[in-house]
Amino acid sequence: MPTTTNLGFPRIGAHRELKRAVEGYWNGERSKQDLLAEGAELRERHWRKQDDLGLDFVPANDFSYYDQVLDTCAMVGAVPDRFPWDGDTVDLDTYFAMARGLQEKDLEGEGSGVQAMEMTKWFDTNYHYLVPEFASDTEFSLSSTKVIDEYEEAAALGIDTRPVLIGPVSFLLLGKSQEEDFDALDLLDDLLPVYGELLQELDDAGAEAVQIDEPTLVADRSDEERAAYTAAYETLADAADLDLHIATYFGSLAENLPTALGLPVESLHLDLVRGEGQLDEALDHGVPDDLSLSLGLVDGRNVWRADLDSLLETVETAIDALGSDRVIVGPSCSLLHVPVDLGAEPALDDEEKLWLAFATQKIEEIVALADRAAGNTEDTETIFERSRRAIEARADSEWINDPAVQRRVDGIDDGMVRRDSDRDTRRALQRDALDLPELPTTTIGSFPQTDEVRETRAAYKEGEISRAEYEAFIEGRIDDAIEQQEEIGLDVLVHGESERGDMVEYFGRQLDGFLFTENAWVQSYGSRCVRPPIIAGDVSRPEPMTVRWLSYANEQTDELVKGMLTGPVTILQWSFVRDDQPRAETCRQIALAIRDEVLDLEAAGIQAIQIDEPAFREGLPLRERQWEGYLDWAVECFRLASCGVADETGIHTHMCYAEFEDIIGAIVDMDADVITIEASRSKMELLDSFDDFEYPSDIGPGVYDIHSPRVPSVEEIETLIHKALDVLDREQLWVNPDCGLKTRRWVEVEPSLENMVQAAENVRESS
Ligand code: GLN
Ligand code: ZN
């Protein structure tokens, strides 16, 4: 009979217990004992649940108080020098200091604070990890007992777990090098003995197997890098008497497949959701006799009930080729990326629940698949039947399938993704129609979301205040925002976004085709969790979404007011997306809904409309050869949303990051009239890529960092504007902050924007 595995269980708890415990500890409301007890309770609950459901390999060390990569840094003693640490074991406070930095007050007068480690996205997920820091003199030593402790903790509960480690090669490749021309893989020989020592300790503690994650094997790799995996596992295979199970996920191994199949280990895990054809590729290539394959069949990145009949066929193919004792059934990747339990969603109706599976339900699916493959038809019939019903229900549901939306997508033609005139013509018309000065000043959309704003929105949601009261309150916020901006002297005003909590949820709630959950949280980073909407059906816009607020704002001022929308790619990227049609298709539907809103705003007299796409870049596939396919439809969707307007209407977009070099062609193709981007932290250096490409539209490179409470001086901003002018034409340049101001306070925002406006005036006069 095939065995079953899980690569990792969500650690935050079905009700975000870990978030509360960790934050309580940080702000002094909870003791360390409290926090550790909560951690132990969550681990026990999750181990027992998986064990009770009949899973063979229950993972351990998938738990973390912050992040699994940070845990690995602690494990091998990769603590950057700036953190106070005695070089012995990394205690919890050092660990949190690495994650969050140290303030002056934490250091008792010894220094002025220490910067946290950098955070970045875990492959193409919305989970963020802490980036290890390496230099040629980095030294490693076994500096944490977490792995052993958690193994023993589970063993004491009578559960034999399989500890999960991040593999040494991936760990090094995921880090950043502190020196030029230094290759972190040079550290591999120093790192392996620490892994070896740990494996020996696990062996001594009674463990029989470990799961070692090497997700970097699914990305583009050089020959040297491929050789590093081979060398690493030749060493680790001899380090202890433990079975090594190598896990790859988030894509296909492709040209790295022979390397992976050649590793001297017990099993290799393949992601058969993202890399559908991989099983056949592996079987064609030839699987060594002593290697088992672990089949990543149940989607660990999405929330849909699996098609068990079709997955069973894959299991059977593998069994025919390898024999059932060399086949392991599991999720495509760790279940960290999905919510804990559908049982915690009382508001979803039975039909909706039928479509969905969260982590707990996915474990049931995995166990049923293996059971069924072993011939147990009777006990598995209920869940198989449910899977069939889910597929039928989704295909038949009138809520999901809207022929009108499908007809509209089929009817998309070239004219819909093209503006009437070219950029230069539009620029002239817009400058005229909108009466803009040189170096126009504006902001990115949101103004401070004060406690009052958040509390009033919550009160409205809870039904504590009436709709009329709520709307009057929002109008008041708009009045204030407009008045402030007029006083400051900005050229293009915004309404301030007080009516929005989350920029995707706000639109999703008003669109058809979206489901919202109550407790379906997934970890984003540290204690931060998000609750992504679920795009389950065909998307359309029953009514205007923002026109009411924008029209109101427009009536309060003679200045130009800019409308503010979230773009289709970002809405897609930050949601769970239906798996019964291509993502591009779903994105086109969203784009059409946004297009409707754009045209309604224009008809209501809004002459500048910003469509935010902060998630545009993060949709890039892991493999460079797949970028073009993605960029083609992502650009098309932006144009579909934006190109319906007249030449005189200015289309703005905003992206809050600074890496454009490799996607600048796509950015040009989006054909926005103005793009605002983050630039102040890189001191305008990123503009070089726009210069090399002779970017044809207008750009507002952020002239001050909104992430910090500091008020920038007029001189400082002037210097940055001049730097931008070294690269860009005067007619092209806009002056604005890096991003929205919702996390700031008015006391910071007001003087900062005043200085920004003054700086723009000074530069205008100096010409
Ligand atoms: N318009 C949004 C705001 O100002 C943009 C947010 C973002 O780029 N993430 O808040
Ligand atoms: Zn931004």
XYZ file of C-alpha atoms in Angstrom, residues 42-642:
601
model
C -0.868 24.145 18.678
C 1.766 21.585 17.739
C 0.017 18.891 19.726
C -3.353 19.736 18.205
C -1.991 19.646 14.666
C 0.009 16.454 15.144
C -2.953 14.663 16.703
C -5.302 15.831 14.003
C -3.064 14.545 11.212
C -2.335 11.343 13.072
C -6.020 10.733 13.781
C -6.836 11.236 10.129
C -4.508 8.349 9.392
C -1.554 10.127 7.844
C 1.619 7.987 7.847
C 4.305 10.676 7.848
C 3.249 13.485 10.141
C 5.675 16.419 9.812
C 7.448 18.058 12.751
C 9.515 21.263 12.803
C 7.012 22.704 10.331
C 5.928 24.816 13.286
C 7.617 28.173 13.701
C 7.275 31.196 15.968
C 8.050 33.407 12.995
C 9.464 31.800 9.866
C 11.053 28.521 8.846
C 14.007 30.161 7.106
C 14.716 32.202 10.222
C 14.508 28.926 12.173
C 17.161 27.540 9.865
C 19.382 30.579 10.478
C 19.020 29.908 14.193
C 19.643 26.196 13.693
C 22.997 26.700 11.980
C 23.987 29.842 13.876
C 23.787 32.170 10.885
C 23.180 35.200 13.085
C 24.344 38.448 11.456
C 27.047 40.215 13.506
C 24.920 43.248 14.292
C 22.726 41.249 16.681
C 23.958 40.733 20.225
C 24.481 36.982 20.570
C 26.858 34.953 22.705
C 27.449 32.369 19.977
C 25.901 29.575 21.987
C 22.243 28.735 21.384
C 20.005 31.282 19.692
C 17.371 32.129 22.301
C 13.871 33.342 21.544
C 14.691 37.009 22.049
C 17.675 36.938 19.711
C 15.455 35.119 17.259
C 12.755 37.791 17.393
C 15.389 40.525 17.257
C 16.602 39.104 13.949
C 13.050 39.167 12.654
C 12.024 42.573 13.932
C 15.172 44.552 14.665
C 16.019 46.240 17.925
C 14.974 49.697 19.026
C 17.280 51.958 20.961
C 15.348 51.270 24.162
C 15.912 47.489 23.864
C 19.642 48.039 23.928
C 19.756 49.909 27.240
C 21.743 52.797 25.914
C 24.205 50.678 23.972
C 23.712 51.912 20.438
C 20.949 53.369 18.356
C 18.996 50.337 17.220
C 19.686 47.367 14.983
C 18.049 46.742 11.670
C 15.942 43.626 11.218
C 16.912 41.065 8.613
C 15.407 41.694 5.220
C 12.211 39.997 4.215
C 11.238 38.767 0.783
C 8.672 36.580 -0.913
C 8.923 32.828 -0.612
C 9.115 31.876 -4.293
C 5.880 32.944 -5.975
C 3.719 32.712 -2.838
C 2.411 35.505 -0.633
C 4.411 34.112 2.275
C 7.521 36.133 3.173
C 10.707 34.716 4.627
C 13.676 36.355 6.270
C 16.649 36.487 3.980
C 19.779 34.820 5.421
C 22.918 36.934 5.227
C 26.171 35.341 4.147
C 29.745 36.541 3.796
C 33.017 34.763 3.160
C 33.702 34.665 6.902
C 30.282 33.319 7.906
C 30.697 30.449 10.328
C 28.139 27.821 11.171
C 27.519 25.765 14.262
C 24.543 23.843 15.538
C 22.843 26.561 17.583
C 19.309 25.453 18.253
C 17.681 22.403 19.747
C 14.295 23.158 18.185
C 14.335 20.279 15.702
C 15.247 17.692 18.332
C 12.928 19.184 20.944
C 9.917 19.104 18.692
C 10.667 15.580 17.533
C 10.863 14.413 21.155
C 7.792 16.400 22.099
C 5.742 14.543 19.483
C 7.318 11.227 20.425
C 6.232 11.789 24.023
C 2.682 12.120 22.708
C 3.102 8.791 20.990
C 3.453 10.241 17.496
C 6.494 9.386 15.437
C 7.011 12.429 13.241
C 9.186 13.217 10.303
C 11.085 16.464 10.977
C 11.205 18.946 8.112
C 14.371 20.881 7.320
C 15.198 23.419 4.668
C 17.928 21.828 2.611
C 21.452 23.225 2.804
C 21.651 24.160 -0.881
C 18.318 25.980 -0.905
C 19.233 27.705 2.350
C 22.406 29.100 0.804
C 20.748 29.998 -2.499
C 17.946 31.846 -0.719
C 20.349 34.064 1.163
C 21.992 37.266 0.104
C 25.637 37.776 -0.112
C 27.214 40.649 1.779
C 30.201 40.906 -0.538
C 30.575 41.353 -4.229
C 31.748 38.348 -6.225
C 31.101 36.068 -3.329
C 29.161 32.911 -3.990
C 27.227 31.647 -0.989
C 27.601 28.087 -2.257
C 31.262 28.368 -1.297
C 29.980 27.963 2.246
C 28.423 24.579 1.547
C 31.407 22.607 2.838
C 31.224 24.483 6.126
C 27.478 24.100 6.398
C 27.166 20.374 5.731
C 28.868 19.231 8.956
C 26.227 21.137 10.943
C 23.451 19.378 9.065
C 25.332 16.116 9.567
C 25.562 16.694 13.298
C 21.854 17.458 13.482
C 20.926 14.338 11.526
C 23.047 12.269 13.917
C 21.278 13.811 16.897
C 17.905 13.059 15.337
C 18.993 9.519 14.733
C 20.066 9.255 18.388
C 16.695 10.644 19.453
C 14.962 7.814 17.604
C 13.931 9.492 14.352
C 13.854 7.285 11.308
C 13.429 9.806 8.554
C 13.636 13.494 7.728
C 12.091 15.580 5.007
C 14.575 17.984 3.452
C 13.110 20.737 1.295
C 15.023 21.814 -1.800
C 12.459 23.956 -3.618
C 15.243 25.842 -5.399
C 15.503 22.778 -7.647
C 12.447 23.967 -9.567
C 14.092 27.220 -10.668
C 16.668 27.984 -13.377
C 20.020 26.598 -12.137
C 23.591 26.566 -13.367
C 25.732 23.439 -13.726
C 27.691 24.402 -10.606
C 24.499 24.741 -8.648
C 23.236 21.383 -9.836
C 26.532 19.819 -8.809
C 26.109 21.305 -5.344
C 22.918 19.307 -4.680
C 24.668 16.106 -5.676
C 27.683 16.829 -3.493
C 25.516 17.831 -0.543
C 23.409 14.689 -0.525
C 26.350 12.392 -1.091
C 27.700 13.801 2.151
C 24.418 13.831 4.077
C 23.440 10.326 3.014
C 26.382 9.038 5.060
C 25.936 11.402 7.977
C 23.463 9.271 9.911
C 21.291 6.232 9.662
C 18.194 8.166 8.603
C 16.002 8.049 5.530
C 16.270 11.290 3.600
C 13.174 12.439 1.757
C 13.854 15.328 -0.592
C 10.951 17.645 -1.289
C 10.701 19.879 -4.337
C 7.671 22.045 -4.981
C 6.164 25.068 -6.758
C 7.053 23.838 -10.226
C 8.691 21.335 -12.518
C 12.229 20.112 -12.092
C 12.596 20.071 -15.900
C 16.323 20.115 -16.732
C 17.133 19.577 -13.037
C 15.190 16.308 -13.023
C 18.167 14.006 -13.745
C 20.089 15.646 -10.884
C 17.176 15.190 -8.515
C 16.566 11.585 -9.527
C 20.243 10.858 -9.035
C 20.414 11.967 -5.403
C 21.321 9.119 -3.041
C 18.144 9.461 -0.958
C 15.053 7.483 -0.005
C 12.460 9.480 -1.882
C 11.958 12.473 -4.125
C 8.832 14.605 -3.898
C 7.440 16.051 -7.129
C 4.856 18.823 -7.348
C 2.346 17.303 -9.753
C -0.004 20.277 -9.535
C 2.376 22.950 -10.804
C 4.424 20.409 -12.736
C 1.682 18.205 -14.060
C 3.706 16.136 -16.508
C 6.537 15.433 -14.102
C 5.594 11.909 -13.161
C 5.722 10.785 -16.789
C 8.982 12.643 -17.291
C 10.495 10.907 -14.277
C 9.259 7.474 -15.367
C 10.508 8.080 -18.911
C 13.864 9.145 -17.610
C 14.041 6.108 -15.336
C 13.680 6.104 -11.568
C 16.553 4.315 -9.775
C 15.426 1.077 -8.113
C 16.071 2.264 -4.598
C 14.281 5.596 -4.979
C 10.643 6.135 -4.053
C 8.552 8.901 -5.550
C 6.405 11.140 -3.434
C 3.497 12.422 -5.496
C 2.405 15.980 -4.793
C -1.172 15.527 -5.922
C -3.425 17.580 -3.693
C -3.016 21.302 -4.371
C -1.256 22.914 -1.413
C -1.595 26.401 -2.859
C -5.315 26.540 -3.454
C -8.605 25.832 -1.724
C -10.532 23.581 -4.095
C -11.701 20.059 -3.418
C -9.547 17.711 -5.472
C -10.689 15.605 -8.404
C -9.947 12.339 -6.620
C -10.806 10.024 -9.525
C -8.332 11.720 -11.770
C -5.632 11.848 -9.065
C -6.194 8.166 -8.366
C -5.245 7.404 -11.960
C -1.918 9.127 -11.385
C -1.331 7.124 -8.212
C -2.083 3.948 -10.147
C 0.290 4.902 -12.933
C 3.029 5.337 -10.359
C 2.191 2.074 -8.617
C 2.244 0.178 -11.934
C 5.688 1.521 -12.683
C 7.277 1.432 -9.245
C 5.264 -0.906 -7.036
C 3.071 0.381 -4.226
C 5.803 0.417 -1.577
C 7.764 2.974 -3.626
C 4.870 5.403 -3.917
C 4.041 8.128 -1.410
C 0.951 10.311 -1.702
C 0.953 13.908 -0.498
C 0.080 17.544 -1.103
C 1.868 19.464 -3.843
C 3.708 21.551 -1.225
C 3.411 22.423 2.452
C -0.150 23.276 3.472
C 1.207 26.453 5.056
C -0.345 28.336 2.163
C -3.967 27.320 2.770
C -6.329 27.949 5.721
C -6.633 25.373 8.487
C -10.149 24.024 8.425
C -13.317 24.485 6.438
C -15.158 23.564 9.624
C -14.437 27.076 10.912
C -16.605 28.688 8.217
C -20.192 28.757 9.413
C -21.129 31.477 6.940
C -20.430 29.438 3.808
C -23.438 27.456 2.618
C -23.349 23.706 2.013
C -22.925 24.079 -1.718
C -19.940 26.404 -1.294
C -18.442 24.108 1.290
C -18.758 21.251 -1.132
C -16.455 23.032 -3.574
C -13.733 23.711 -1.043
C -11.001 21.932 0.895
C -8.662 23.548 3.435
C -5.640 21.920 5.099
C -7.637 19.488 7.226
C -9.808 18.403 4.309
C -6.723 18.024 2.149
C -5.208 15.559 4.597
C -8.445 13.543 4.341
C -8.129 13.567 0.569
C -4.523 12.366 0.709
C -5.346 9.495 3.038
C -8.380 8.501 0.943
C -6.322 8.435 -2.242
C -3.803 6.013 -0.786
C -6.548 3.900 0.782
C -8.410 3.654 -2.459
C -5.258 2.765 -4.358
C -4.797 -0.074 -1.874
C -8.214 -1.393 -2.847
C -10.308 0.040 -0.031
C -13.291 1.130 -2.094
C -15.880 0.912 0.603
C -14.486 3.268 3.239
C -13.365 5.805 0.676
C -16.581 5.920 -1.310
C -18.087 8.810 0.635
C -15.191 11.164 0.022
C -14.790 10.065 -3.596
C -18.477 10.617 -4.151
C -18.203 14.045 -2.582
C -15.345 14.904 -4.931
C -17.457 13.913 -7.938
C -20.386 15.945 -6.691
C -18.146 18.959 -6.144
C -16.926 18.859 -9.725
C -20.434 18.484 -11.081
C -21.785 21.183 -8.830
C -19.115 23.635 -9.950
C -19.767 22.830 -13.591
C -23.521 23.258 -13.186
C -23.774 26.112 -10.726
C -25.549 29.152 -12.069
C -23.793 31.253 -9.505
C -20.421 30.177 -10.957
C -21.248 30.068 -14.638
C -22.533 33.292 -16.111
C -22.958 33.004 -19.888
C -23.102 36.788 -20.239
C -19.612 37.136 -18.752
C -18.281 34.362 -20.954
C -19.757 35.986 -24.050
C -18.153 39.268 -23.133
C -14.734 37.674 -22.766
C -15.148 35.922 -26.105
C -16.031 39.251 -27.662
C -12.845 41.050 -26.581
C -11.292 42.565 -29.675
C -8.179 44.520 -30.544
C -9.925 47.850 -30.375
C -10.667 47.287 -26.697
C -7.013 47.033 -25.761
C -5.849 50.087 -27.666
C -6.160 53.807 -26.878
C -7.330 56.066 -29.715
C -4.049 57.934 -30.062
C -0.395 57.491 -29.242
C 1.218 58.750 -26.066
C 2.570 62.019 -27.366
C -0.776 63.036 -28.766
C -2.461 62.055 -25.514
C 0.095 63.873 -23.420
C -0.512 67.124 -25.273
C -4.282 66.751 -25.078
C -4.180 65.913 -21.391
C -1.862 68.738 -20.390
C -4.273 71.025 -22.137
C -7.524 69.549 -20.922
C -6.335 69.025 -17.364
C -4.423 72.293 -17.176
C -1.463 70.753 -15.382
C 1.725 72.638 -14.513
C 5.198 71.294 -15.159
C 6.228 68.714 -12.540
C 2.682 68.073 -11.340
C 2.377 67.023 -7.711
C 0.107 64.241 -6.504
C -0.164 61.369 -3.999
C -0.709 57.632 -4.434
C -4.246 57.475 -3.088
C -4.719 56.716 0.579
C -4.523 59.158 3.467
C -3.997 58.147 7.109
C -6.394 55.440 8.269
C -6.918 56.701 11.771
C -8.396 54.563 14.558
C -11.593 56.511 14.087
C -11.802 55.481 10.429
C -11.177 51.833 11.217
C -13.569 51.764 14.159
C -16.355 53.434 12.222
C -15.969 50.993 9.340
C -16.090 48.084 11.790
C -19.151 49.548 13.494
C -20.893 49.822 10.145
C -20.034 46.227 9.261
C -21.392 45.081 12.608
C -24.607 46.959 11.993
C -23.985 49.309 14.917
C -24.380 52.401 12.778
C -26.677 52.942 9.822
C -25.607 53.230 6.249
C -26.542 56.895 6.221
C -24.388 57.557 9.283
C -21.491 55.681 7.773
C -21.713 57.485 4.462
C -21.891 60.840 6.200
C -18.773 59.904 8.128
C -16.872 58.945 4.957
C -17.961 62.180 3.293
C -16.538 64.030 6.243
C -13.208 62.249 5.764
C -13.265 63.172 2.083
C -14.014 66.818 2.942
C -11.018 66.857 5.274
C -8.726 65.192 2.760
C -9.710 67.602 -0.006
C -9.328 70.617 2.237
C -5.894 69.476 3.388
C -4.706 68.874 -0.137
C -5.956 72.243 -1.334
C -4.161 73.943 1.518
C -0.966 72.054 0.808
C -1.279 73.046 -2.841
C -1.176 69.661 -4.575
C -2.070 69.656 -8.263
C -3.895 66.353 -8.580
C -6.019 65.458 -5.571
C -7.313 62.110 -4.289
C -10.316 61.271 -2.146
C -8.198 59.447 0.430
C -9.618 55.874 0.367
C -11.181 56.078 3.848
C -13.959 53.744 2.761
C -11.505 50.903 2.061
C -9.827 48.500 4.417
C -8.028 46.207 2.045
C -7.541 47.268 -1.566
C -8.523 43.854 -2.964
C -11.266 42.944 -0.513
C -12.978 46.301 -1.085
C -13.494 45.527 -4.755
C -14.050 41.792 -4.344
C -16.978 42.411 -1.994
C -18.691 44.451 -4.676
C -18.023 42.078 -7.548
C -19.997 38.950 -8.380
C -18.021 35.702 -8.393
C -16.146 36.207 -5.102
C -16.523 34.258 -1.842
C -15.414 35.652 1.496
C -14.500 33.636 4.556
C -14.471 34.374 8.265
C -11.484 32.449 9.528
C -9.615 31.379 6.428
C -6.392 33.090 7.414
C -3.015 32.261 5.949
C 0.313 33.473 7.246
C 1.870 36.280 5.246
C 4.891 36.937 7.438
C 5.653 36.597 11.128
C 2.429 37.200 12.982
C 0.810 38.847 9.967
C -1.991 36.887 8.351
C -4.163 37.590 5.344
C -7.571 36.295 4.419
C -7.556 36.181 0.625
C -10.899 36.335 -1.139
C -11.830 33.250 -3.141
C -12.614 33.831 -6.796
C -15.001 30.974 -7.393
C -17.196 32.091 -10.256
C -17.409 34.265 -13.332
C -16.648 37.829 -12.310
C -18.794 40.814 -13.135
C -19.677 44.171 -11.649
C -23.343 44.515 -10.837
C -23.080 48.212 -9.901
C -20.566 51.035 -9.809
C -18.119 50.588 -6.921
C -16.320 53.871 -6.380
C -18.246 56.407 -8.432
C -20.267 57.602 -5.465
C -17.188 58.639 -3.482
C -15.256 60.035 -6.390
C -18.178 62.136 -7.584
C -18.582 63.482 -4.085
C -14.896 64.364 -3.889
C -15.025 65.961 -7.322
C -17.900 68.200 -6.273
C -15.950 69.536 -3.309
C -13.135 71.116 -5.302
C -12.202 72.891 -8.495
C -8.925 71.026 -8.604
C -8.431 67.831 -10.577
C -9.440 64.688 -8.628
C -7.878 61.345 -9.506
C -10.000 58.164 -9.284
C -8.495 55.147 -7.578
C -8.950 51.479 -8.517
C -7.161 48.195 -7.905
C -6.001 46.546 -11.116
C -7.084 43.137 -12.402
C -3.689 41.463 -12.010
C -3.403 42.540 -8.380
C -6.946 41.398 -7.572
C -6.108 38.017 -9.127
C -2.722 37.727 -7.489
C -3.947 38.396 -3.959
C -6.898 35.993 -4.117
C -7.396 32.236 -4.249
C -8.233 31.727 -7.904
C -10.597 29.150 -9.413
C -8.774 26.191 -10.958
C -11.384 25.231 -13.554
C -10.209 27.728 -16.165
C -6.874 29.386 -16.972
C -5.827 32.277 -14.688
C -5.619 34.513 -17.734
C -9.304 33.919 -18.403
C -10.276 34.844 -14.853
C -8.078 37.915 -15.076
C -9.818 39.042 -18.271
C -13.166 38.847 -16.512
C -11.880 41.020 -13.678
C -10.375 43.404 -16.210
C -13.753 43.840 -17.887
C -15.360 44.611 -14.529
C -12.703 47.248 -13.806
C -13.123 48.613 -17.319
C -16.805 49.217 -16.567
C -15.813 51.143 -13.461
C -13.212 53.185 -15.340
C -15.782 54.223 -17.931
C -18.344 55.105 -15.278
C -15.792 57.249 -13.483
C -14.947 58.989 -16.719
C -18.627 59.592 -17.433
C -18.974 61.055 -13.944
C -16.358 63.668 -14.799
C -13.230 62.084 -13.337
C -10.448 63.005 -15.750
C -7.556 61.083 -14.206
C -7.919 57.464 -13.113
C -5.264 55.432 -11.346
C -5.319 51.649 -11.616
C -2.967 50.216 -8.990
C -0.952 47.137 -9.908
C 1.418 46.576 -6.967
C 1.297 42.796 -7.538
C 2.111 42.938 -11.232
C 5.694 41.826 -10.771
C 5.021 39.064 -8.279
C 2.937 37.186 -10.833
C 6.119 36.415 -12.786
C 6.639 32.650 -13.119
C 9.681 31.119 -11.427
C 11.194 30.125 -14.756
C 12.301 32.926 -17.000
C 11.228 31.077 -20.128
C 7.617 31.354 -18.945
C 7.717 35.087 -18.300
C 6.599 36.115 -21.745
C 3.396 34.107 -21.582
C 2.464 35.714 -18.268
C 3.440 39.229 -19.263
C 1.398 38.985 -22.449
C -1.891 38.390 -20.686
C -1.090 40.567 -17.675
C -0.414 43.544 -19.945
C -3.469 42.730 -22.035
C -5.638 42.738 -18.908
C -4.327 46.103 -17.763
C -5.059 47.528 -21.189
C -8.461 45.947 -21.246
C -9.238 47.680 -17.966
C -7.828 51.042 -19.013
